[in-house]
Amino acid sequence: MRELLQQAAGDPAPAKWRDAVSAFRQARRTVLRLRDERQRVADALWDGARLAEAVDAAGRGVSAAEQRLAARRRADTLAAEELADATAVFDLRRAAREGHQARRPGLFSGLFTLGGSHRDWQAEDRRLAAEERDARQEHERRAALAAGCRAVVRQAEAELVEARDELRRRRERQERATRLVRDAERRWGRHLPAVRAEEQQSTDERELSSPWSDPEFTRARTRLFLAAMDLHRAFLTGAADRMRKNLDAAMDVLCGEAPATLPAATTLAAWQSFFLAVPVVSTTFASLDRMFSGLGPASLGWMLVDEAGQATAQMPVGAIWRARRAVVVGDPLQLEPVVTLPHTGQQALRRSFGVGEEWVPSGTSAQRVADRLTRYGTWLPSPDDGGRDGRVWVGSPLRVHRRCEEPMFGISNDIAYDGLMVHGVHRAEDYPVARRGVWWDVGGAGGDGKWSPEEGAAANVIVHRLIDQGLDPVRGLFVVSPFRDVVAGLHRALCRTVPRARIGTVHTTQGKEADVVLLVLGAGGDKAGARAWAAARPNLLNVAVSRARRRLFVVGDHGSWSRNRHFDTLARRLPRMTVDDQRAMRDLTPPTLPDPCRCRP
């Protein structure tokens, strides 16, 4: 890096910087465009039920509006008929009075009748006038009612038009969403989540679908990442002289050569410069405090805690304190924290500081704490309760297992995960080494402590046969045991064939994997206590089995171990072989069996 920056110092190359910025912005625009496109599809998917209900509701609204209009029209028809009747009556009453007015008595008629005819006429006129007035009032009332009914009909007609328009708009929205989803299904296939009831995926299909990670979007995101790296490189070379000095300061900080009085802002700037060149830095909890000394809270962008199931709850506190965001990854059903302080000492400290039982280091991992704070997850049977009613909460479980073939996957899934895991291994090629794994039963083997020389000899036979079939023990094999003294015996028995680094306890292989794992159990015969310790929880066997990608071989006392919890599942899943079994000899033994070596480890 120093040489690169020295070479670049004489050629700032602003054009390279502009090109890198332009390429990054273009890549980012592409990703944002594709993201927004998928977000619209996601909205259409999630809104599918709501849109369908909206269409149904609008349809019901149209039906209700039609019913209201029909009722209003019936009322309008009745009002019109009643108005016509009232009009006819009014016309009759008015015509009757007008006729009566035309027959008003003359002067002489009044004289001859001494005014009687006038009095009679006036009385009749008053009666007819009252009838005309009543008819007019009834006519006016009926006319007002008819006008009101006509207005109500017009309003109901407008409401029906609006209801039909709303139904049309909602159907158009639903159709647009449906077309959008159908097009996405055609383009993205299984990467599109199925949310409609008629299209629900099976559990395996859903877990294996990689939602929203279709090739087009994945390629665009990859190009954006590469463009970001090019942008970093262009920045480093464009400001080569200053960055070289900053990186020199960062190396002083890393190596502990920076002055103790170095300001915190300078330390942060040195780390920021370093992260421009090296985006990801790996360290251990033991060295983190010294490594990031001087950095305050939220000074780091991301903190990724791996194998958090092996870390005590207290270990990542300083790391998380220094980070703005934290991702805690681990498996509470694999190996647990190893704490050198005796349990009695842990309890004494807990009581002294007045904290709860859940904070005892050996009983609570960082992963368990993170799981407790995770909203999304699932319940699994607790490994502490012997398969009874206890449960453990696992946050955001990654259910697809992509390492082990059968039977390793099935064993782990049965003993630790209550069958919730999904098998994601689909290798096209056949494995050329050994047709299948077996449990080589070395029953009744005796020895010093948990180590059995007979098991060592059986392990030696298996290893030689695997090597003859093409297995590379340096890269393709782990030989593991639950017990340290068995590992010591294996170092002696296999010293000529298996590198020392490939033989160890189950705890040393956490996070590692190999094509073939040879699990040598030891602790046969009368070592019931040791077997009970190994079988108390599924964690140890789960780790041992899940280290093997292609084949698993077990050497041990089948009769003794298969009576223990979890190991009974192992016994059911692996075929049992003995030294006298010709199938085992045909599958595993080399033409000439070497003597187990007796060299020192």
Coordinates of C-alpha atoms in Angstrom, one line a residue:
M1 CA 0.0 0.0 0.0
R2 CA 2.9 2.4 0.8
E3 CA 4.5 1.8 -2.6
L4 CA 1.1 2.2 -4.3
L5 CA 0.6 5.6 -2.6
Q6 CA 4.1 6.7 -3.3
Q7 CA 3.7 5.9 -7.0
A8 CA 0.3 7.7 -7.1
A9 CA 1.6 10.8 -5.3
G10 CA 3.2 12.1 -8.4
D11 CA 0.1 11.6 -10.5
P12 CA -3.1 12.9 -8.7
A13 CA -5.1 11.9 -11.8
P14 CA -8.2 14.0 -11.1
A15 CA -9.8 12.4 -14.2
K16 CA -9.7 9.0 -12.4
W17 CA -11.5 10.4 -9.4
R18 CA -14.2 12.0 -11.6
D19 CA -14.6 8.7 -13.5
A20 CA -14.9 6.8 -10.2
V21 CA -17.4 9.2 -8.8
S22 CA -19.5 9.1 -12.0
A23 CA -19.4 5.3 -12.1
F24 CA -20.4 5.0 -8.4
R25 CA -23.3 7.5 -8.8
Q26 CA -24.5 5.6 -11.9
A27 CA -24.3 2.3 -10.1
R28 CA -26.1 3.7 -7.1
R29 CA -28.9 5.2 -9.3
T30 CA -29.3 1.8 -10.9
V31 CA -29.6 0.0 -7.5
L32 CA -32.0 2.7 -6.3
R33 CA -34.1 2.4 -9.4
L34 CA -34.3 -1.4 -9.1
R35 CA -35.0 -1.2 -5.4
D36 CA -37.9 1.2 -6.0
E37 CA -39.2 -1.1 -8.7
R38 CA -39.2 -4.0 -6.3
Q39 CA -40.7 -1.9 -3.5
R40 CA -43.6 -1.1 -5.8
V41 CA -44.1 -4.8 -6.4
A42 CA -43.8 -5.5 -2.7
D43 CA -46.4 -2.8 -2.0
A44 CA -48.6 -4.5 -4.6
L45 CA -48.1 -7.8 -3.0
W46 CA -48.8 -6.7 0.5
D47 CA -51.7 -4.6 -0.6
G48 CA -53.3 -7.4 -2.6
A49 CA -55.8 -8.4 0.1
R50 CA -56.5 -4.8 0.9
L51 CA -57.1 -3.9 -2.7
A52 CA -59.4 -7.0 -3.1
E53 CA -61.3 -5.9 0.0
A54 CA -61.5 -2.3 -1.4
V55 CA -63.0 -3.6 -4.7
D56 CA -65.5 -5.7 -2.8
A57 CA -66.4 -2.8 -0.6
A58 CA -66.8 -0.6 -3.7
G59 CA -69.0 -3.3 -5.3
R60 CA -71.1 -3.3 -2.1
G61 CA -71.2 0.5 -2.3
V62 CA -72.5 0.3 -5.9
S63 CA -75.2 -2.2 -4.9
A64 CA -76.3 0.0 -2.0
A65 CA -76.4 3.1 -4.3
E66 CA -78.5 1.2 -6.8
Q67 CA -80.9 0.1 -4.1
R68 CA -81.1 3.6 -2.7
L69 CA -81.8 5.0 -6.2
A70 CA -84.5 2.4 -6.9
A71 CA -86.1 3.3 -3.6
R72 CA -85.9 7.0 -4.3
R73 CA -87.4 6.5 -7.8
R74 CA -90.3 4.5 -6.3
A75 CA -90.9 7.4 -3.8
D76 CA -90.6 9.9 -6.7
T77 CA -93.1 8.0 -8.8
L78 CA -95.5 7.8 -5.8
A79 CA -95.0 11.6 -5.1
A80 CA -95.7 12.4 -8.8
E81 CA -98.9 10.3 -8.7
E82 CA -100.0 12.0 -5.6
L83 CA -99.1 15.4 -7.1
A84 CA -101.2 14.6 -10.1
D85 CA -104.1 13.7 -7.9
A86 CA -103.7 16.9 -5.9
T87 CA -103.5 18.9 -9.1
A88 CA -106.7 17.3 -10.5
V89 CA -108.5 18.1 -7.2
F90 CA -107.2 21.6 -7.2
D91 CA -108.2 22.1 -10.8
L92 CA -111.7 20.8 -10.0
R93 CA -112.0 23.1 -6.9
R94 CA -110.8 26.1 -8.8
A95 CA -113.1 25.4 -11.8
A96 CA -116.0 24.9 -9.4
R97 CA -115.4 28.3 -7.7
E98 CA -114.9 30.0 -11.1
G99 CA -118.2 28.6 -12.2
H100 CA -119.8 29.7 -9.0
Q101 CA -118.3 33.2 -9.5
A102 CA -119.8 33.3 -13.0
R103 CA -123.3 32.6 -11.4
R104 CA -123.2 35.5 -9.0
P105 CA -126.8 36.9 -8.5
G106 CA -127.6 40.2 -10.1
L107 CA -129.1 43.4 -8.5
F108 CA -132.7 42.6 -9.4
S109 CA -132.4 39.0 -8.2
G110 CA -131.3 40.4 -4.9
L111 CA -134.2 42.8 -4.7
F112 CA -136.7 40.2 -5.6
T113 CA -135.4 37.8 -2.9
L114 CA -134.8 40.6 -0.4
G115 CA -131.0 39.7 -0.5
G116 CA -131.5 36.0 0.1
S117 CA -129.9 34.9 -3.1
H118 CA -126.9 37.0 -2.4
R119 CA -126.6 35.5 1.0
D120 CA -126.9 31.9 -0.3
W121 CA -124.4 32.6 -3.1
Q122 CA -121.9 34.1 -0.7
A123 CA -122.2 31.2 1.7
E124 CA -121.6 28.8 -1.2
D125 CA -118.7 30.9 -2.4
R126 CA -117.1 30.8 1.0
R127 CA -117.4 27.1 1.0
L128 CA -116.0 26.7 -2.5
A129 CA -113.2 29.2 -1.6
A130 CA -112.3 27.1 1.4
E131 CA -112.2 24.0 -0.7
E132 CA -110.1 25.7 -3.3
R133 CA -107.7 27.0 -0.7
D134 CA -107.4 23.5 0.9
A135 CA -106.8 22.0 -2.6
R136 CA -104.2 24.7 -3.4
Q137 CA -102.4 24.0 -0.1
E138 CA -102.5 20.3 -0.7
H139 CA -101.2 20.8 -4.3
E140 CA -98.4 23.0 -3.1
R141 CA -97.5 20.5 -0.4
R142 CA -97.5 17.6 -2.9
A143 CA -95.5 19.7 -5.4
A144 CA -92.9 20.4 -2.7
L145 CA -92.7 16.7 -1.9
A146 CA -92.4 15.8 -5.5
A147 CA -89.7 18.4 -6.0
G148 CA -87.8 17.0 -3.0
C149 CA -88.2 13.5 -4.3
R150 CA -86.8 14.5 -7.7
A151 CA -83.8 16.2 -6.0
V152 CA -83.3 13.1 -3.9
V153 CA -83.4 11.0 -7.1
R154 CA -80.8 13.2 -8.7
Q155 CA -78.6 13.0 -5.7
A156 CA -79.0 9.2 -5.6
E157 CA -78.1 9.1 -9.4
A158 CA -75.0 11.2 -8.7
E159 CA -74.1 8.9 -5.8
L160 CA -74.5 5.9 -8.1
V161 CA -72.3 7.5 -10.7
E162 CA -69.6 8.2 -8.1
A163 CA -69.9 4.7 -6.6
R164 CA -69.4 3.2 -10.1
D165 CA -66.5 5.5 -10.8
E166 CA -64.9 4.5 -7.4
L167 CA -65.4 0.8 -8.3
R168 CA -63.8 1.4 -11.7
R169 CA -60.9 3.2 -10.1
R170 CA -60.4 0.5 -7.5
R171 CA -60.6 -2.2 -10.1
E172 CA -58.0 -0.4 -12.2
R173 CA -55.7 -0.1 -9.2
Q174 CA -56.2 -3.8 -8.5
E175 CA -55.6 -4.7 -12.2
R176 CA -52.4 -2.5 -12.3
A177 CA -51.1 -4.2 -9.1
T178 CA -52.0 -7.6 -10.5
R179 CA -50.2 -6.9 -13.8
L180 CA -47.2 -5.6 -11.8
V181 CA -47.1 -8.8 -9.7
R182 CA -47.6 -11.1 -12.8
D183 CA -44.8 -9.3 -14.6
A184 CA -42.6 -9.7 -11.5
E185 CA -43.4 -13.4 -11.3
R186 CA -42.4 -13.8 -14.9
R187 CA -39.1 -11.9 -14.4
W188 CA -38.1 -13.0 -10.9
G189 CA -39.7 -16.4 -10.4
R190 CA -39.0 -17.9 -7.0
H191 CA -37.4 -14.8 -5.7
L192 CA -40.8 -13.2 -5.5
P193 CA -42.5 -14.0 -2.1
A194 CA -45.9 -15.7 -2.4
V195 CA -48.4 -13.9 -0.2
R196 CA -51.7 -14.9 -1.8
A197 CA -53.5 -17.8 -0.2
E198 CA -53.8 -19.7 -3.5
E199 CA -50.1 -19.4 -4.2
Q200 CA -48.6 -20.1 -0.7
Q201 CA -45.2 -21.8 -1.0
S202 CA -44.2 -24.8 1.0
T203 CA -41.8 -24.1 3.9
D204 CA -38.9 -25.4 1.9
E205 CA -39.7 -23.3 -1.1
R206 CA -40.1 -20.2 1.0
E207 CA -36.9 -20.7 2.9
L208 CA -34.9 -21.5 -0.3
S209 CA -36.4 -18.7 -2.3
S210 CA -33.9 -15.8 -1.5
P211 CA -36.7 -13.2 -1.7
W212 CA -35.9 -10.1 -3.7
S213 CA -32.4 -11.4 -4.5
D214 CA -33.1 -12.0 -8.2
P215 CA -30.0 -12.0 -10.5
E216 CA -30.7 -8.6 -11.9
F217 CA -30.8 -6.9 -8.5
T218 CA -27.9 -9.0 -7.1
R219 CA -25.7 -8.0 -10.1
A220 CA -26.6 -4.4 -9.7
R221 CA -25.7 -4.4 -6.0
T222 CA -22.5 -6.3 -6.7
R223 CA -21.6 -3.6 -9.3
L224 CA -22.4 -0.9 -6.7
F225 CA -20.1 -2.6 -4.2
L226 CA -17.3 -2.8 -6.7
A227 CA -17.9 0.8 -7.7
A228 CA -17.6 1.8 -4.1
M229 CA -14.3 0.0 -3.8
D230 CA -13.1 1.7 -6.9
L231 CA -14.2 5.0 -5.4
H232 CA -12.2 4.2 -2.3
R233 CA -9.2 3.4 -4.4
A234 CA -9.5 6.6 -6.5
F235 CA -9.8 8.6 -3.3
L236 CA -6.7 7.0 -1.8
T237 CA -4.6 7.5 -4.9
G238 CA -6.0 10.9 -5.6
A239 CA -4.9 12.1 -2.1
A240 CA -2.0 9.8 -2.0
D241 CA 0.5 11.9 0.0
R242 CA -2.0 12.8 2.8
M243 CA -3.5 9.3 2.9
R244 CA 0.0 7.8 3.2
K245 CA 0.7 9.9 6.3
N246 CA -2.7 9.1 7.7
L247 CA -2.1 5.3 7.2
D248 CA 1.3 5.7 8.8
A249 CA -0.5 7.2 11.8
A250 CA -3.1 4.4 11.7
M251 CA -0.3 1.8 11.8
D252 CA 1.2 3.5 14.8
V253 CA -2.2 3.3 16.5
L254 CA -2.5 -0.4 15.5
C255 CA 1.0 -1.3 16.7
G256 CA 0.6 0.6 20.0
E257 CA 3.3 3.1 19.0
A258 CA 1.1 6.2 19.1
P259 CA 1.6 8.6 22.0
A260 CA -0.6 8.0 25.0
T261 CA -1.6 11.7 24.8
L262 CA -3.0 11.3 21.2
P263 CA -6.3 13.1 21.0
A264 CA -9.4 10.9 20.5
A265 CA -10.3 12.8 17.4
T266 CA -6.9 12.0 15.9
T267 CA -7.2 8.4 16.8
L268 CA -10.7 8.3 15.2
A269 CA -9.3 10.0 12.0
A270 CA -6.5 7.4 11.8
W271 CA -9.0 4.6 12.0
Q272 CA -11.3 6.2 9.5
S273 CA -8.4 6.5 7.0
F274 CA -7.5 2.8 7.7
F275 CA -11.1 1.7 7.0
L276 CA -11.0 3.6 3.7
A277 CA -8.3 1.1 2.6
V278 CA -9.5 -1.9 4.6
P279 CA -13.3 -1.9 5.0
V280 CA -13.5 -4.9 7.3
V281 CA -11.2 -5.6 10.3
S282 CA -11.3 -8.8 12.2
T283 CA -10.2 -9.2 15.8
T284 CA -11.0 -11.0 19.1
F285 CA -12.7 -9.8 22.2
A286 CA -9.5 -10.3 24.1
S287 CA -7.6 -7.7 22.0
L288 CA -10.5 -5.4 21.1
D289 CA -10.0 -3.1 24.1
R290 CA -6.4 -2.5 23.3
M291 CA -6.9 -2.4 19.5
F292 CA -9.6 0.2 19.6
S293 CA -8.3 2.1 22.6
G294 CA -9.3 5.8 22.4
L295 CA -12.4 5.3 20.3
G296 CA -15.6 6.4 22.0
P297 CA -19.2 5.4 21.7
A298 CA -20.7 5.0 18.3
S299 CA -17.3 5.6 16.6
L300 CA -17.5 2.5 14.4
G301 CA -20.2 2.0 11.8
W302 CA -20.9 -1.7 12.1
M303 CA -19.9 -4.4 14.6
L304 CA -20.4 -8.0 13.4
V305 CA -20.1 -10.5 16.3
D306 CA -19.5 -14.0 14.9
E307 CA -19.9 -17.3 16.9
A308 CA -21.8 -15.3 19.5
G309 CA -23.0 -18.5 21.0
Q310 CA -19.5 -19.1 22.4
A311 CA -19.1 -15.6 23.8
T312 CA -20.3 -14.7 27.3
A313 CA -22.9 -12.0 27.5
Q314 CA -20.3 -9.6 28.9
M315 CA -17.6 -10.1 26.1
P316 CA -19.1 -7.9 23.4
V317 CA -20.1 -5.0 25.6
G318 CA -17.1 -2.8 24.7
A319 CA -17.5 -3.6 21.0
I320 CA -21.2 -2.8 20.8
W321 CA -20.6 0.4 22.8
R322 CA -18.2 1.6 20.2
A323 CA -20.6 0.7 17.3
R324 CA -23.6 2.5 15.8
R325 CA -25.1 -0.8 14.6
A326 CA -24.4 -4.4 15.7
V327 CA -25.2 -7.7 14.1
V328 CA -24.9 -10.7 16.4
V329 CA -24.6 -14.0 14.7
G330 CA -24.4 -17.4 16.4
D331 CA -26.2 -20.6 17.4
P332 CA -27.4 -21.1 20.9
L333 CA -27.6 -24.8 20.2
Q334 CA -24.0 -25.2 19.4
L335 CA -21.0 -24.9 21.8
E336 CA -21.6 -22.6 24.7
P337 CA -19.2 -20.2 26.4
V338 CA -16.2 -21.7 28.2
V339 CA -15.6 -19.8 31.4
T340 CA -12.5 -20.7 33.5
L341 CA -13.9 -19.2 36.6
P342 CA -15.6 -21.9 38.7
H343 CA -19.3 -21.8 38.8
T344 CA -19.2 -21.1 42.6
G345 CA -17.1 -18.1 41.9
Q346 CA -19.5 -16.8 39.3
Q347 CA -22.4 -17.2 41.7
A348 CA -20.5 -15.4 44.4
L349 CA -19.8 -12.4 42.1
R350 CA -23.4 -12.4 40.9
R351 CA -24.7 -12.2 44.5
S352 CA -22.1 -9.6 45.4
F353 CA -23.3 -7.3 42.6
G354 CA -26.9 -8.1 43.0
V355 CA -27.6 -9.2 39.4
G356 CA -30.0 -11.9 38.1
E357 CA -29.2 -15.5 37.4
E358 CA -29.5 -14.9 33.7
W359 CA -26.2 -13.0 33.8
V360 CA -24.0 -15.8 35.0
P361 CA -21.3 -15.9 32.3
S362 CA -21.3 -19.7 31.8
G363 CA -25.1 -19.8 31.5
T364 CA -25.9 -17.0 29.1
S365 CA -24.1 -16.3 25.8
A366 CA -24.1 -13.1 23.9
Q367 CA -26.3 -14.8 21.4
R368 CA -29.0 -15.6 24.0
V369 CA -29.0 -11.9 25.0
A370 CA -29.3 -10.7 21.4
D371 CA -32.1 -13.3 20.8
R372 CA -34.0 -11.9 23.8
L373 CA -34.0 -8.5 22.2
T374 CA -35.0 -9.7 18.7
R375 CA -38.6 -9.2 17.7
Y376 CA -38.8 -11.8 15.0
G377 CA -37.8 -15.4 15.8
T378 CA -39.2 -18.8 16.8
W379 CA -39.3 -21.1 19.8
L380 CA -37.3 -24.3 20.0
P381 CA -37.3 -27.0 22.7
S382 CA -34.8 -26.0 25.4
P383 CA -31.8 -28.2 25.6
D384 CA -31.9 -27.9 29.4
D385 CA -35.2 -29.6 30.1
G386 CA -34.7 -33.1 28.7
G387 CA -37.3 -32.6 26.0
R388 CA -40.1 -31.5 28.3
D389 CA -42.1 -28.3 28.1
G390 CA -39.2 -25.7 28.3
R391 CA -38.5 -23.6 25.2
V392 CA -35.8 -21.3 24.1
W393 CA -36.3 -18.2 21.9
V394 CA -34.1 -18.0 18.8
G395 CA -34.1 -14.6 17.1
S396 CA -34.2 -14.3 13.3
P397 CA -33.3 -18.0 12.6
L398 CA -31.5 -18.8 9.4
R399 CA -33.3 -22.1 8.7
V400 CA -31.6 -23.1 5.5
H401 CA -28.6 -25.4 6.1
R402 CA -26.2 -25.3 3.2
R403 CA -23.2 -27.4 4.5
C404 CA -24.0 -30.9 5.3
E405 CA -25.4 -33.7 3.3
E406 CA -27.5 -36.5 4.8
P407 CA -27.4 -38.1 7.3
M408 CA -25.5 -35.2 9.1
F409 CA -28.2 -32.7 8.3
G410 CA -31.0 -35.0 9.6
I411 CA -29.1 -35.8 12.8
S412 CA -28.5 -32.1 13.7
N413 CA -32.1 -31.2 12.7
D414 CA -33.6 -33.9 14.9
I415 CA -31.5 -33.4 18.0
A416 CA -31.2 -29.6 18.1
Y417 CA -33.7 -27.8 15.9
D418 CA -37.0 -29.7 16.3
G419 CA -37.0 -30.5 12.6
L420 CA -37.3 -26.8 11.6
M421 CA -34.2 -26.6 9.5
V422 CA -34.4 -26.8 5.7
H423 CA -31.9 -28.8 3.7
G424 CA -30.3 -26.5 1.2
V425 CA -27.5 -28.7 -0.1
H426 CA -27.9 -29.8 -3.7
R427 CA -24.5 -30.9 -5.0
A428 CA -24.6 -32.3 -8.5
E429 CA -21.4 -34.2 -8.3
D430 CA -21.0 -37.5 -6.5
Y431 CA -18.4 -37.7 -3.7
P432 CA -15.6 -40.2 -4.7
V433 CA -14.5 -41.0 -1.2
A434 CA -16.4 -43.7 0.6
R435 CA -19.9 -44.6 -0.4
R436 CA -21.4 -43.8 3.0
G437 CA -20.5 -43.0 6.6
V438 CA -20.8 -45.7 9.3
W439 CA -20.6 -46.2 13.0
W440 CA -17.7 -48.6 13.6
D441 CA -18.7 -50.4 16.8
V442 CA -15.7 -51.1 19.0
G443 CA -17.7 -52.7 21.8
G444 CA -16.3 -53.5 25.1
A445 CA -13.0 -51.8 24.4
G446 CA -10.8 -51.2 27.4
G447 CA -8.1 -48.6 28.0
D448 CA -6.6 -46.0 30.2
G449 CA -9.2 -43.5 31.1
K450 CA -11.5 -42.5 28.2
W451 CA -9.0 -43.5 25.6
S452 CA -9.2 -46.9 23.9
P453 CA -6.4 -48.3 21.8
E454 CA -8.9 -50.4 19.9
E455 CA -10.7 -47.3 18.9
G456 CA -7.4 -45.7 17.8
A457 CA -6.7 -48.8 15.6
A458 CA -10.2 -48.6 14.1
A459 CA -9.7 -44.9 13.4
N460 CA -6.3 -45.7 11.8
V461 CA -8.0 -48.2 9.5
I462 CA -10.7 -45.7 8.4
V463 CA -8.1 -43.0 7.8
H464 CA -5.9 -45.1 5.6
R465 CA -8.8 -46.4 3.6
L466 CA -10.1 -42.9 3.0
I467 CA -6.6 -41.7 1.9
D468 CA -6.4 -44.6 -0.5
Q469 CA -9.7 -43.5 -2.0
G470 CA -8.3 -40.0 -2.6
L471 CA -9.0 -38.0 0.6
D472 CA -6.5 -35.3 1.4
P473 CA -6.2 -35.3 5.2
V474 CA -4.6 -31.9 5.2
R475 CA -7.7 -30.2 3.9
G476 CA -10.5 -32.7 3.7
L477 CA -10.5 -34.4 7.2
F478 CA -11.1 -33.6 10.8
V479 CA -10.7 -36.2 13.5
V480 CA -12.5 -35.1 16.7
S481 CA -13.5 -36.3 20.1
P482 CA -15.4 -34.9 23.0
F483 CA -12.5 -35.7 25.4
R484 CA -8.9 -34.3 25.5
D485 CA -7.3 -37.6 26.6
V486 CA -8.9 -39.3 23.5
V487 CA -7.4 -36.6 21.4
A488 CA -4.0 -37.2 22.9
G489 CA -4.3 -40.9 22.0
L490 CA -5.4 -40.0 18.5
H491 CA -2.3 -37.8 18.0
R492 CA -0.2 -40.9 18.8
A493 CA -2.2 -43.3 16.7
L494 CA -2.6 -41.1 13.6
C495 CA 0.7 -39.2 13.7
R496 CA 1.9 -40.5 10.4
T497 CA -1.2 -39.8 8.4
V498 CA -3.2 -36.9 9.9
P499 CA -1.6 -33.5 10.6
R500 CA -1.8 -32.5 14.3
A501 CA -3.9 -29.4 13.5
R502 CA -6.6 -31.7 12.0
I503 CA -7.1 -33.6 15.2
G504 CA -8.7 -32.0 18.2
T505 CA -11.7 -31.8 20.6
V506 CA -15.1 -30.8 19.3
H507 CA -14.6 -27.4 20.8
T508 CA -11.6 -26.6 18.6
T509 CA -13.6 -27.2 15.4
Q510 CA -16.5 -24.8 16.1
G511 CA -16.8 -22.6 13.0
K512 CA -14.8 -25.0 10.8
E513 CA -15.8 -27.7 8.4
A514 CA -14.3 -30.6 6.3
D515 CA -15.5 -33.0 3.7
V516 CA -15.1 -35.9 6.1
V517 CA -15.3 -35.9 9.9
L518 CA -14.2 -38.9 12.0
L519 CA -15.7 -38.7 15.5
V520 CA -13.9 -41.0 18.0
L521 CA -16.1 -41.2 21.1
G522 CA -14.0 -43.0 23.7
A523 CA -15.5 -43.4 27.1
G524 CA -16.8 -46.8 26.5
G525 CA -17.7 -49.6 28.9
D526 CA -17.9 -48.3 32.5
K527 CA -17.4 -44.6 31.7
A528 CA -21.1 -43.8 32.0
G529 CA -20.5 -40.4 33.7
A530 CA -18.4 -39.2 30.8
R531 CA -21.0 -40.3 28.3
A532 CA -23.8 -38.6 30.3
W533 CA -21.8 -35.4 30.3
A534 CA -21.4 -35.4 26.5
A535 CA -25.1 -36.3 26.0
A536 CA -26.5 -33.9 28.6
R537 CA -27.3 -31.3 25.8
P538 CA -27.4 -31.5 22.0
N539 CA -24.8 -28.8 21.6
L540 CA -21.6 -30.9 21.5
L541 CA -22.9 -33.6 19.2
N542 CA -24.6 -31.0 17.0
V543 CA -21.2 -29.3 16.4
A544 CA -19.4 -32.5 15.8
V545 CA -21.8 -33.8 13.3
S546 CA -22.3 -30.6 11.5
R547 CA -18.6 -30.1 10.8
A548 CA -18.9 -32.8 8.1
R549 CA -19.9 -31.7 4.6
R550 CA -20.0 -35.1 2.8
R551 CA -19.3 -38.1 5.1
L552 CA -19.4 -38.8 8.9
F553 CA -17.7 -41.8 10.5
V554 CA -18.1 -42.6 14.2
V555 CA -15.9 -44.9 16.2
G556 CA -17.0 -46.0 19.6
D557 CA -18.9 -48.4 21.8
H558 CA -22.3 -48.5 20.1
G559 CA -24.1 -50.4 22.8
S560 CA -23.0 -47.9 25.5
W561 CA -23.4 -44.7 23.6
S562 CA -26.6 -45.4 21.8
R563 CA -28.5 -45.6 25.1
N564 CA -27.8 -41.9 25.7
R565 CA -30.0 -39.0 24.7
H566 CA -29.1 -37.5 21.3
F567 CA -26.6 -40.3 20.6
D568 CA -29.6 -42.7 20.1
T569 CA -30.5 -40.5 17.1
L570 CA -27.0 -40.8 15.8
A571 CA -27.2 -44.6 16.2
R572 CA -30.5 -44.7 14.2
R573 CA -29.1 -42.6 11.4
L574 CA -25.8 -44.3 10.9
P575 CA -25.4 -47.9 9.9
R576 CA -23.5 -50.0 12.5
M577 CA -20.4 -51.9 11.4
T578 CA -18.0 -54.1 13.2
V579 CA -14.5 -55.2 12.5
D580 CA -15.9 -58.6 11.4
D581 CA -18.5 -57.0 9.1
Q582 CA -17.4 -57.7 5.5
R583 CA -19.2 -54.7 4.2
A584 CA -17.2 -52.5 6.4
M585 CA -14.0 -54.2 5.3
R586 CA -15.0 -53.8 1.7
D587 CA -16.0 -50.2 2.0
L588 CA -13.2 -49.0 4.3
T589 CA -10.2 -51.1 4.7
P590 CA -7.1 -50.8 2.5
P591 CA -5.4 -53.8 1.0
T592 CA -2.7 -53.9 3.6
L593 CA -3.5 -52.6 7.1
P594 CA -0.7 -50.6 8.6
D595 CA 0.1 -50.9 12.3
P596 CA -0.9 -47.9 14.3
C597 CA 2.2 -45.8 14.8
R598 CA 3.7 -45.4 18.2
C599 CA 5.5 -42.1 17.7
R600 CA 5.1 -39.3 20.2
P601 CA 2.8 -36.4 19.4

